[in-house]
Short mmCIF file of C-alpha atoms in Angstrom, two decimals:
data_model
loop_
_atom_site.label_atom_id
_atom_site.label_comp_id
_atom_site.label_asym_id
_atom_site.label_seq_id
_atom_site.Cartn_x
_atom_site.Cartn_y
_atom_site.Cartn_z
CA UNK A 1 41.58 122.16 84.88
CA UNK A 2 42.23 120.36 81.40
CA UNK A 3 43.56 116.63 83.23
CA UNK A 4 44.23 115.26 79.55
CA UNK A 5 46.38 118.06 78.52
CA UNK A 6 48.34 118.11 81.98
CA UNK A 7 49.01 114.05 81.33
CA UNK A 8 50.17 115.06 78.16
CA UNK A 9 52.89 117.29 79.45
CA UNK A 10 53.73 115.14 82.36
CA UNK A 11 54.26 112.73 79.50
CA UNK A 12 56.66 115.04 77.69
CA UNK A 13 58.68 115.70 80.25
CA UNK A 14 59.23 112.52 81.46
CA UNK A 15 60.03 111.76 77.58
CA UNK A 16 62.25 114.61 77.66
CA UNK A 17 64.07 112.90 80.36
CA UNK A 18 64.44 109.21 79.38
CA UNK A 19 65.86 110.89 76.30
CA UNK A 20 68.66 112.90 77.70
CA UNK A 21 70.48 109.19 79.83
CA UNK A 22 73.08 111.26 81.40
CA UNK A 23 70.57 113.99 83.29
CA UNK A 24 68.59 110.29 84.42
CA UNK A 25 71.10 108.80 85.81
CA UNK A 26 72.09 111.45 87.54
CA UNK A 27 69.19 112.98 88.96
CA UNK A 28 68.29 109.37 90.28
CA UNK A 29 72.96 108.52 91.65
CA UNK A 30 72.98 112.39 93.05
CA UNK A 31 71.00 111.84 96.17
CA UNK A 32 72.53 108.23 97.02
CA UNK A 33 76.08 109.03 96.83
CA UNK A 34 75.07 112.96 98.81
CA UNK A 35 72.87 110.67 101.41
CA UNK A 36 76.23 107.97 101.79
CA UNK A 37 78.78 111.16 102.06
CA UNK A 38 76.92 112.39 104.86
CA UNK A 39 76.03 109.03 106.64
CA UNK A 40 79.17 107.65 106.46
CA UNK A 41 82.04 109.94 105.56
CA UNK A 42 81.26 113.24 107.76
CA UNK A 43 81.90 113.94 111.16
CA UNK A 44 83.68 110.80 111.93
CA UNK A 45 86.10 110.24 114.83
CA UNK A 46 89.49 110.34 114.53
CA UNK A 47 90.91 106.68 114.53
CA UNK A 48 94.51 104.94 112.75
CA UNK A 49 96.58 108.49 112.97
CA UNK A 50 99.94 107.32 111.32
CA UNK A 51 102.95 107.81 114.32
CA UNK A 52 106.11 106.48 114.65
CA UNK A 53 107.63 105.72 118.28
CA UNK A 54 111.57 106.47 118.86
CA UNK A 55 112.45 103.21 121.42
CA UNK A 56 115.77 104.06 123.15
CA UNK A 57 115.34 102.21 126.21
CA UNK A 58 114.19 98.86 126.78
CA UNK A 59 112.41 97.01 130.38
CA UNK A 60 109.11 96.60 131.63
CA UNK A 61 108.16 100.69 131.88
CA UNK A 62 108.78 100.85 128.09
CA UNK A 63 106.66 97.39 127.32
CA UNK A 64 103.78 99.08 129.03
CA UNK A 65 104.11 102.45 127.19
CA UNK A 66 103.96 100.36 123.77
CA UNK A 67 101.05 97.89 124.95
CA UNK A 68 99.07 100.87 126.21
CA UNK A 69 99.40 102.73 122.75
CA UNK A 70 99.16 99.68 120.79
CA UNK A 71 95.53 99.14 122.39
CA UNK A 72 94.82 102.52 121.43
CA UNK A 73 92.61 103.06 118.37
CA UNK A 74 93.75 106.78 117.81
CA UNK A 75 97.08 105.34 117.09
CA UNK A 76 98.55 103.50 113.61
CA UNK A 77 101.84 102.97 114.76
CA UNK A 78 104.00 102.62 111.34
CA UNK A 79 107.14 101.42 112.80
CA UNK A 80 109.30 100.94 116.38
CA UNK A 81 112.42 102.80 115.34
CA UNK A 82 115.77 103.95 117.10
CA UNK A 83 116.72 107.35 115.51
CA UNK A 84 115.22 110.21 117.26
CA UNK A 85 115.83 112.20 113.96
CA UNK A 86 114.19 109.57 111.99
CA UNK A 87 111.60 109.86 114.02
CA UNK A 88 111.13 113.92 113.09
CA UNK A 89 112.17 113.53 109.48
CA UNK A 90 108.89 111.14 109.30
CA UNK A 91 107.08 113.84 110.34
CA UNK A 92 108.37 116.64 107.96
CA UNK A 93 108.13 114.61 105.33
CA UNK A 94 104.29 113.65 105.68
CA UNK A 95 104.82 109.66 106.62
CA UNK A 96 103.46 110.18 109.88
CA UNK A 97 101.40 112.34 112.10
CA UNK A 98 104.04 112.15 114.92
CA UNK A 99 106.86 110.79 116.71
CA UNK A 100 106.28 109.40 120.02
CA UNK A 101 110.16 109.73 121.08
CA UNK A 102 111.04 107.67 124.23
CA UNK A 103 114.52 108.73 126.02
CA UNK A 104 117.11 106.27 126.93
CA UNK A 105 116.68 106.61 130.96
CA UNK A 106 112.86 105.82 130.32
CA UNK A 107 112.75 102.64 132.12
CA UNK A 108 115.32 103.91 135.00
CA UNK A 109 113.78 103.44 138.46
CA UNK A 110 116.81 104.79 140.94
CA UNK A 111 117.14 107.88 138.95
CA UNK A 112 115.23 110.66 140.75
CA UNK A 113 115.07 113.07 137.49
CA UNK A 114 111.61 112.97 135.26
CA UNK A 115 112.46 111.18 131.79
CA UNK A 116 111.77 113.54 128.93
CA UNK A 117 109.56 111.86 126.66
CA UNK A 118 109.13 114.34 123.28
CA UNK A 119 106.74 114.38 120.97
CA UNK A 120 107.31 115.78 117.47
CA UNK A 121 103.62 116.26 116.00
CA UNK A 122 102.46 117.29 112.60
CA UNK A 123 100.94 120.79 113.56
CA UNK A 124 99.87 121.41 109.86
CA UNK A 125 97.18 119.33 109.89
CA UNK A 126 95.13 120.47 112.70
CA UNK A 127 92.23 118.64 113.45
CA UNK A 128 94.48 115.51 113.67
CA UNK A 129 97.62 117.31 116.03
CA UNK A 130 93.94 118.39 118.11
CA UNK A 131 93.36 114.77 118.88
CA UNK A 132 96.64 113.77 119.51
CA UNK A 133 97.94 115.88 121.76
CA UNK A 134 95.20 115.66 124.74
CA UNK A 135 95.57 111.53 124.24
CA UNK A 136 98.82 111.05 124.26
CA UNK A 137 98.83 113.83 127.39
CA UNK A 138 96.26 111.90 128.95
CA UNK A 139 98.46 108.24 128.48
CA UNK A 140 101.57 109.50 129.60
CA UNK A 141 100.13 111.04 132.50
CA UNK A 142 98.59 107.85 133.88
CA UNK A 143 102.05 105.70 133.12
CA UNK A 144 103.67 108.71 135.06
CA UNK A 145 101.46 107.76 137.85
CA UNK A 146 101.65 104.61 137.66
CA UNK A 147 105.55 104.53 137.70
CA UNK A 148 105.62 107.32 140.76
CA UNK A 149 103.68 104.29 142.54
CA UNK A 150 106.35 101.89 141.69
CA UNK A 151 108.97 104.34 142.76
CA UNK A 152 107.40 105.11 146.15
CA UNK A 153 107.16 101.34 147.26
CA UNK A 154 111.01 101.45 146.17
CA UNK A 155 111.53 103.70 148.64
CA UNK A 156 109.15 102.66 151.14
CA UNK A 157 106.85 105.16 150.99
CA UNK A 158 103.14 103.87 151.70
CA UNK A 159 101.29 102.69 148.85
CA UNK A 160 98.41 104.98 149.79
CA UNK A 161 99.74 108.35 149.39
CA UNK A 162 98.34 110.24 146.36
CA UNK A 163 99.96 112.98 144.40
CA UNK A 164 97.15 115.81 145.66
CA UNK A 165 97.90 114.99 149.56
CA UNK A 166 98.67 118.24 151.71
CA UNK A 167 101.97 118.76 152.81
CA UNK A 168 100.24 118.74 156.28
CA UNK A 169 99.11 115.23 155.54
CA UNK A 170 102.88 113.82 155.21
CA UNK A 171 105.03 115.19 157.62
CA UNK A 172 104.57 111.87 159.90
CA UNK A 173 105.67 109.71 157.01
CA UNK A 174 108.87 107.75 157.57
CA UNK A 175 111.29 107.21 154.66
CA UNK A 176 113.96 104.72 155.28
CA UNK A 177 112.93 104.35 159.03
CA UNK A 178 113.77 108.37 159.33
CA UNK A 179 111.29 111.11 159.54
CA UNK A 180 110.68 113.61 157.03
CA UNK A 181 109.50 117.01 157.21
CA UNK A 182 108.64 119.27 154.79
CA UNK A 183 111.08 122.31 156.07
CA UNK A 184 114.16 119.99 156.34
CA UNK A 185 116.20 119.51 153.98
CA UNK A 186 114.96 116.42 151.39
CA UNK A 187 112.00 117.27 152.95
CA UNK A 188 109.04 114.60 151.92
CA UNK A 189 107.68 117.51 149.52
CA UNK A 190 110.41 117.09 147.53
CA UNK A 191 111.52 113.43 147.63
CA UNK A 192 107.38 113.15 146.91
CA UNK A 193 107.28 115.66 144.50
CA UNK A 194 110.65 113.39 142.73
CA UNK A 195 109.38 110.26 142.72
CA UNK A 196 106.04 110.93 141.67
CA UNK A 197 107.29 113.43 138.65
CA UNK A 198 108.44 110.19 136.79
CA UNK A 199 107.70 111.82 132.86
CA UNK A 200 108.07 114.75 131.68
CA UNK A 201 106.10 115.14 128.36
CA UNK A 202 106.80 117.38 126.17
CA UNK A 203 105.42 118.64 122.54
CA UNK A 204 107.07 120.17 119.44
CA UNK A 205 104.84 121.30 117.09
CA UNK A 206 106.79 121.24 114.05
CA UNK A 207 104.94 123.92 111.61
CA UNK A 208 104.18 126.02 115.12
CA UNK A 209 100.59 126.87 116.36
CA UNK A 210 98.29 126.27 113.60
CA UNK A 211 94.75 127.54 113.90
CA UNK A 212 91.89 125.71 111.88
CA UNK A 213 91.30 128.75 109.59
CA UNK A 214 94.92 128.57 108.48
CA UNK A 215 94.08 124.42 107.92
CA UNK A 216 91.14 125.57 105.83
CA UNK A 217 91.99 128.29 103.56
CA UNK A 218 94.73 126.72 101.34
CA UNK A 219 91.65 123.75 100.48
CA UNK A 220 88.80 126.95 100.10
CA UNK A 221 90.81 127.88 97.77
CA UNK A 222 91.14 124.77 95.55
CA UNK A 223 87.42 124.41 96.04
CA UNK A 224 86.50 127.79 94.95
CA UNK A 225 88.39 127.52 92.07
CA UNK A 226 87.15 124.05 90.77
CA UNK A 227 83.72 125.02 90.96
CA UNK A 228 84.45 128.33 89.59
CA UNK A 229 85.69 126.53 86.52
CA UNK A 230 83.54 123.62 86.40
CA UNK A 231 80.26 125.67 86.71
CA UNK A 232 81.85 128.14 84.47
CA UNK A 233 82.56 125.90 81.57
CA UNK A 234 78.95 125.09 81.57
CA UNK A 235 77.94 128.25 81.34
CA UNK A 236 80.93 128.93 78.68
CA UNK A 237 80.64 125.85 76.69
CA UNK A 238 77.23 123.91 76.73
CA UNK A 239 75.25 126.89 77.59
CA UNK A 240 76.48 128.35 74.08
CA UNK A 241 75.69 125.28 72.32
CA UNK A 242 72.59 125.71 73.50
CA UNK A 243 71.96 129.23 72.43
CA UNK A 244 73.27 128.56 69.22
CA UNK A 245 76.10 130.65 69.75
CA UNK A 246 78.93 127.55 69.18
CA UNK A 247 77.01 127.17 66.16
CA UNK A 248 77.47 130.68 64.48
CA UNK A 249 81.27 130.51 65.97
CA UNK A 250 81.95 127.22 64.16
CA UNK A 251 80.36 128.74 60.80
CA UNK A 252 83.10 131.30 60.64
CA UNK A 253 86.53 129.52 59.86
CA UNK A 254 87.70 128.80 63.18
CA UNK A 255 88.89 125.24 64.37
CA UNK A 256 87.90 123.31 67.41
CA UNK A 257 91.65 123.67 68.78
CA UNK A 258 91.39 127.46 68.79
CA UNK A 259 87.45 127.74 70.45
CA UNK A 260 88.91 125.54 73.11
CA UNK A 261 92.18 127.52 73.62
CA UNK A 262 90.74 130.65 73.93
CA UNK A 263 88.37 129.43 76.34
CA UNK A 264 91.18 128.25 77.90
CA UNK A 265 93.43 130.75 78.00
CA UNK A 266 90.08 133.47 78.87
CA UNK A 267 89.11 131.07 82.03
CA UNK A 268 92.35 131.21 82.82
CA UNK A 269 92.99 134.70 83.57
CA UNK A 270 89.90 135.31 85.39
CA UNK A 271 90.57 132.19 87.88
CA UNK A 272 94.43 133.80 88.40
CA UNK A 273 92.53 137.36 89.52
CA UNK A 274 90.08 135.56 90.82
CA UNK A 275 92.88 132.99 93.31
CA UNK A 276 95.05 136.61 93.97
CA UNK A 277 91.47 138.43 95.45
CA UNK A 278 90.57 135.40 97.64
CA UNK A 279 94.48 135.27 99.04
CA UNK A 280 94.90 138.75 99.98
CA UNK A 281 91.69 138.38 101.53
CA UNK A 282 92.58 135.49 103.44
CA UNK A 283 95.43 137.83 104.78
CA UNK A 284 93.84 140.64 105.21
CA UNK A 285 90.71 139.30 107.34
CA UNK A 286 92.55 136.29 109.05
CA UNK A 287 95.81 137.41 109.11
CA UNK A 288 97.35 134.09 106.82
CA UNK A 289 100.78 133.45 106.70
CA UNK A 290 102.37 132.13 103.32
CA UNK A 291 105.17 130.30 104.71
CA UNK A 292 106.09 129.55 101.39
CA UNK A 293 106.50 130.95 98.15
CA UNK A 294 103.70 133.03 96.74
CA UNK A 295 104.91 132.30 92.87
CA UNK A 296 104.72 128.81 93.84
CA UNK A 297 100.95 129.14 95.27
CA UNK A 298 100.02 130.88 92.31
CA UNK A 299 101.49 128.20 90.03
CA UNK A 300 99.60 125.49 91.87
CA UNK A 301 96.77 127.83 91.87
CA UNK A 302 96.68 127.96 87.62
CA UNK A 303 97.94 124.57 87.50
CA UNK A 304 94.26 122.86 89.54
CA UNK A 305 92.14 125.70 87.58
CA UNK A 306 93.82 123.96 83.79
CA UNK A 307 93.11 121.04 85.48
CA UNK A 308 89.16 122.10 86.27
CA UNK A 309 88.84 123.69 82.71
CA UNK A 310 89.87 120.31 81.59
CA UNK A 311 87.50 118.37 83.27
CA UNK A 312 84.56 121.04 82.44
CA UNK A 313 85.61 120.83 78.45
CA UNK A 314 85.73 116.62 79.01
CA UNK A 315 81.95 116.78 80.11
CA UNK A 316 80.68 119.52 77.96
CA UNK A 317 82.39 118.28 75.06
CA UNK A 318 79.25 115.87 74.10
CA UNK A 319 76.21 117.48 75.91
CA UNK A 320 74.01 119.64 74.38
CA UNK A 321 72.25 121.86 76.80
CA UNK A 322 73.80 123.80 79.94
CA UNK A 323 70.94 121.66 82.26
CA UNK A 324 72.21 118.17 81.34
CA UNK A 325 75.78 119.80 81.37
CA UNK A 326 75.35 120.77 85.65
CA UNK A 327 73.41 117.23 86.27
CA UNK A 328 76.50 115.47 84.76
CA UNK A 329 79.28 117.66 86.88
CA UNK A 330 77.07 117.47 90.12
CA UNK A 331 77.39 113.85 90.96
CA UNK A 332 81.32 114.74 90.50
CA UNK A 333 81.65 118.10 92.27
CA UNK A 334 79.54 117.73 95.70
CA UNK A 335 81.39 114.54 96.27
CA UNK A 336 84.60 115.60 95.18
CA UNK A 337 84.49 118.58 97.99
CA UNK A 338 83.73 116.52 100.75
CA UNK A 339 86.17 113.01 99.87
CA UNK A 340 89.23 114.96 99.42
CA UNK A 341 89.76 116.88 103.05
CA UNK A 342 88.46 119.85 102.51
CA UNK A 343 86.55 120.61 105.58
CA UNK A 344 87.63 117.35 107.36
CA UNK A 345 90.87 115.58 107.32
CA UNK A 346 90.61 111.91 105.11
CA UNK A 347 91.67 110.05 108.47
CA UNK A 348 88.10 110.55 109.97
CA UNK A 349 86.23 109.08 106.37
CA UNK A 350 85.65 105.15 106.25
CA UNK A 351 88.43 103.62 104.57
CA UNK A 352 87.07 103.15 101.17
CA UNK A 353 86.40 107.19 101.16
CA UNK A 354 90.19 107.04 102.18
CA UNK A 355 90.94 105.30 98.83
CA UNK A 356 88.06 107.13 96.64
CA UNK A 357 90.10 110.67 97.66
CA UNK A 358 93.28 109.35 95.98
CA UNK A 359 91.71 109.36 92.36
CA UNK A 360 90.12 113.03 92.37
CA UNK A 361 92.21 115.86 91.59
CA UNK A 362 90.83 118.12 94.33
CA UNK A 363 93.13 115.96 96.99
CA UNK A 364 96.49 116.82 95.20
CA UNK A 365 95.24 120.08 94.83
CA UNK A 366 94.60 120.45 98.59
CA UNK A 367 97.40 118.92 99.74
CA UNK A 368 100.17 120.36 97.59
CA UNK A 369 98.59 123.95 98.98
CA UNK A 370 98.54 123.21 101.96
CA UNK A 371 102.28 121.75 101.95
CA UNK A 372 103.78 125.56 100.45
CA UNK A 373 101.17 127.55 102.58
CA UNK A 374 101.66 126.15 105.92
CA UNK A 375 104.68 123.57 105.92
CA UNK A 376 106.94 125.95 103.37
CA UNK A 377 107.35 123.19 101.20
CA UNK A 378 109.48 123.63 97.67
CA UNK A 379 108.23 122.04 94.45
CA UNK A 380 110.46 119.25 94.90
CA UNK A 381 108.49 118.43 98.23
CA UNK A 382 105.51 118.12 96.13
CA UNK A 383 106.59 117.32 93.03
CA UNK A 384 104.41 114.09 93.12
CA UNK A 385 100.75 116.21 93.62
CA UNK A 386 102.17 118.58 90.39
CA UNK A 387 102.68 115.27 88.35
CA UNK A 388 99.72 113.70 89.82
CA UNK A 389 97.65 117.44 88.54
CA UNK A 390 99.58 117.87 85.48
CA UNK A 391 98.55 113.72 84.37
CA UNK A 392 94.67 114.42 85.05
CA UNK A 393 95.19 117.75 83.08
CA UNK A 394 96.28 116.04 80.15
CA UNK A 395 94.24 113.21 79.94
CA UNK A 396 91.08 115.66 80.60
CA UNK A 397 91.97 117.80 77.79
CA UNK A 398 92.83 114.73 75.25
CA UNK A 399 89.43 113.45 75.79
CA UNK A 400 87.77 116.45 75.70
CA UNK A 401 89.46 117.74 72.90
CA UNK A 402 89.16 114.58 70.85
CA UNK A 403 85.45 113.90 71.48
CA UNK A 404 84.43 117.45 71.47
CA UNK A 405 81.45 117.53 68.96
CA UNK A 406 80.80 120.64 67.23
CA UNK A 407 77.63 119.55 65.37
CA UNK A 408 75.33 118.46 69.04
#
């Protein structure tokens, strides 16, 4: 083996890498980004889910309930209000994930009727609702048991009685010094149940039952568009530049604007067809129902494609090879996929990743598509997402076209 020649080859490859600074930085930075995302950002527990409490009562039971909710890390209380309609509206507007409605008779210990506590849940966020519903049910079940014991003591029930005792064990109990039997009018079982069942907890899923696949499909559509557009632009511009095809094209009387415009139009047509195929496949295979406008859904997919094509042009404008392009794009695309809430809600991530999420366009594409497909939102409901995506698109194209180097 010719050791000297091998060392020269190694030196040559290292020198090439050193001359391509973007590729070198990407090779060093990308593994650090990925291990950070997997180590800190994925699979975390859901905490600090925004909720609002509608308090229509006052008293010790209300105070106990509010303290219990505040002491649980699952909830991030955004306000305590008195209007149930306002609470439901906050859920529908996306300000909070749930509204817990405490009724006016919540603190009334003299009533034999159970208080009806209602929780409105944003079921379009499937993972947040999965965490909120059982935790809140368990909380009010515990509070109901404690209040039931207080009612029993007020009615001279022995404190040792629990709700799982059988009918035969209750026949000798006296209420107000009068014996009660299970079969007598107002018998012990009925009296016990009236006292024990102090809270009737109800759940109202505003957008109906939504499966994880329903939650996943809109974001997967946006993610697929992102990867296809950005990696496709690497082949379309950086690849053609590396093979000399772009140089031969510019030898003709063709402007940069014409070349870039042609690339954009062809990519948009391809991605629109791809998006249609994905939507049809999701409907056929998984029974996905698009609650909003199909036209608006396609418009969002086209806008997302345009945004990511612009991103690809911006990166490819200054690189000479397809390999350089891929190395520069990977540190953006892979982290963007993880921090934008494609697979997990943003609430599972550390706060720093939640802030970064709002700096990348895929987050807004995901949010807009989920709002239309799962909630039936109109253009007026998602205008912020649309405006941000349009802003990203303008910036990317401005940088890409103005910095495009036809002579690399």
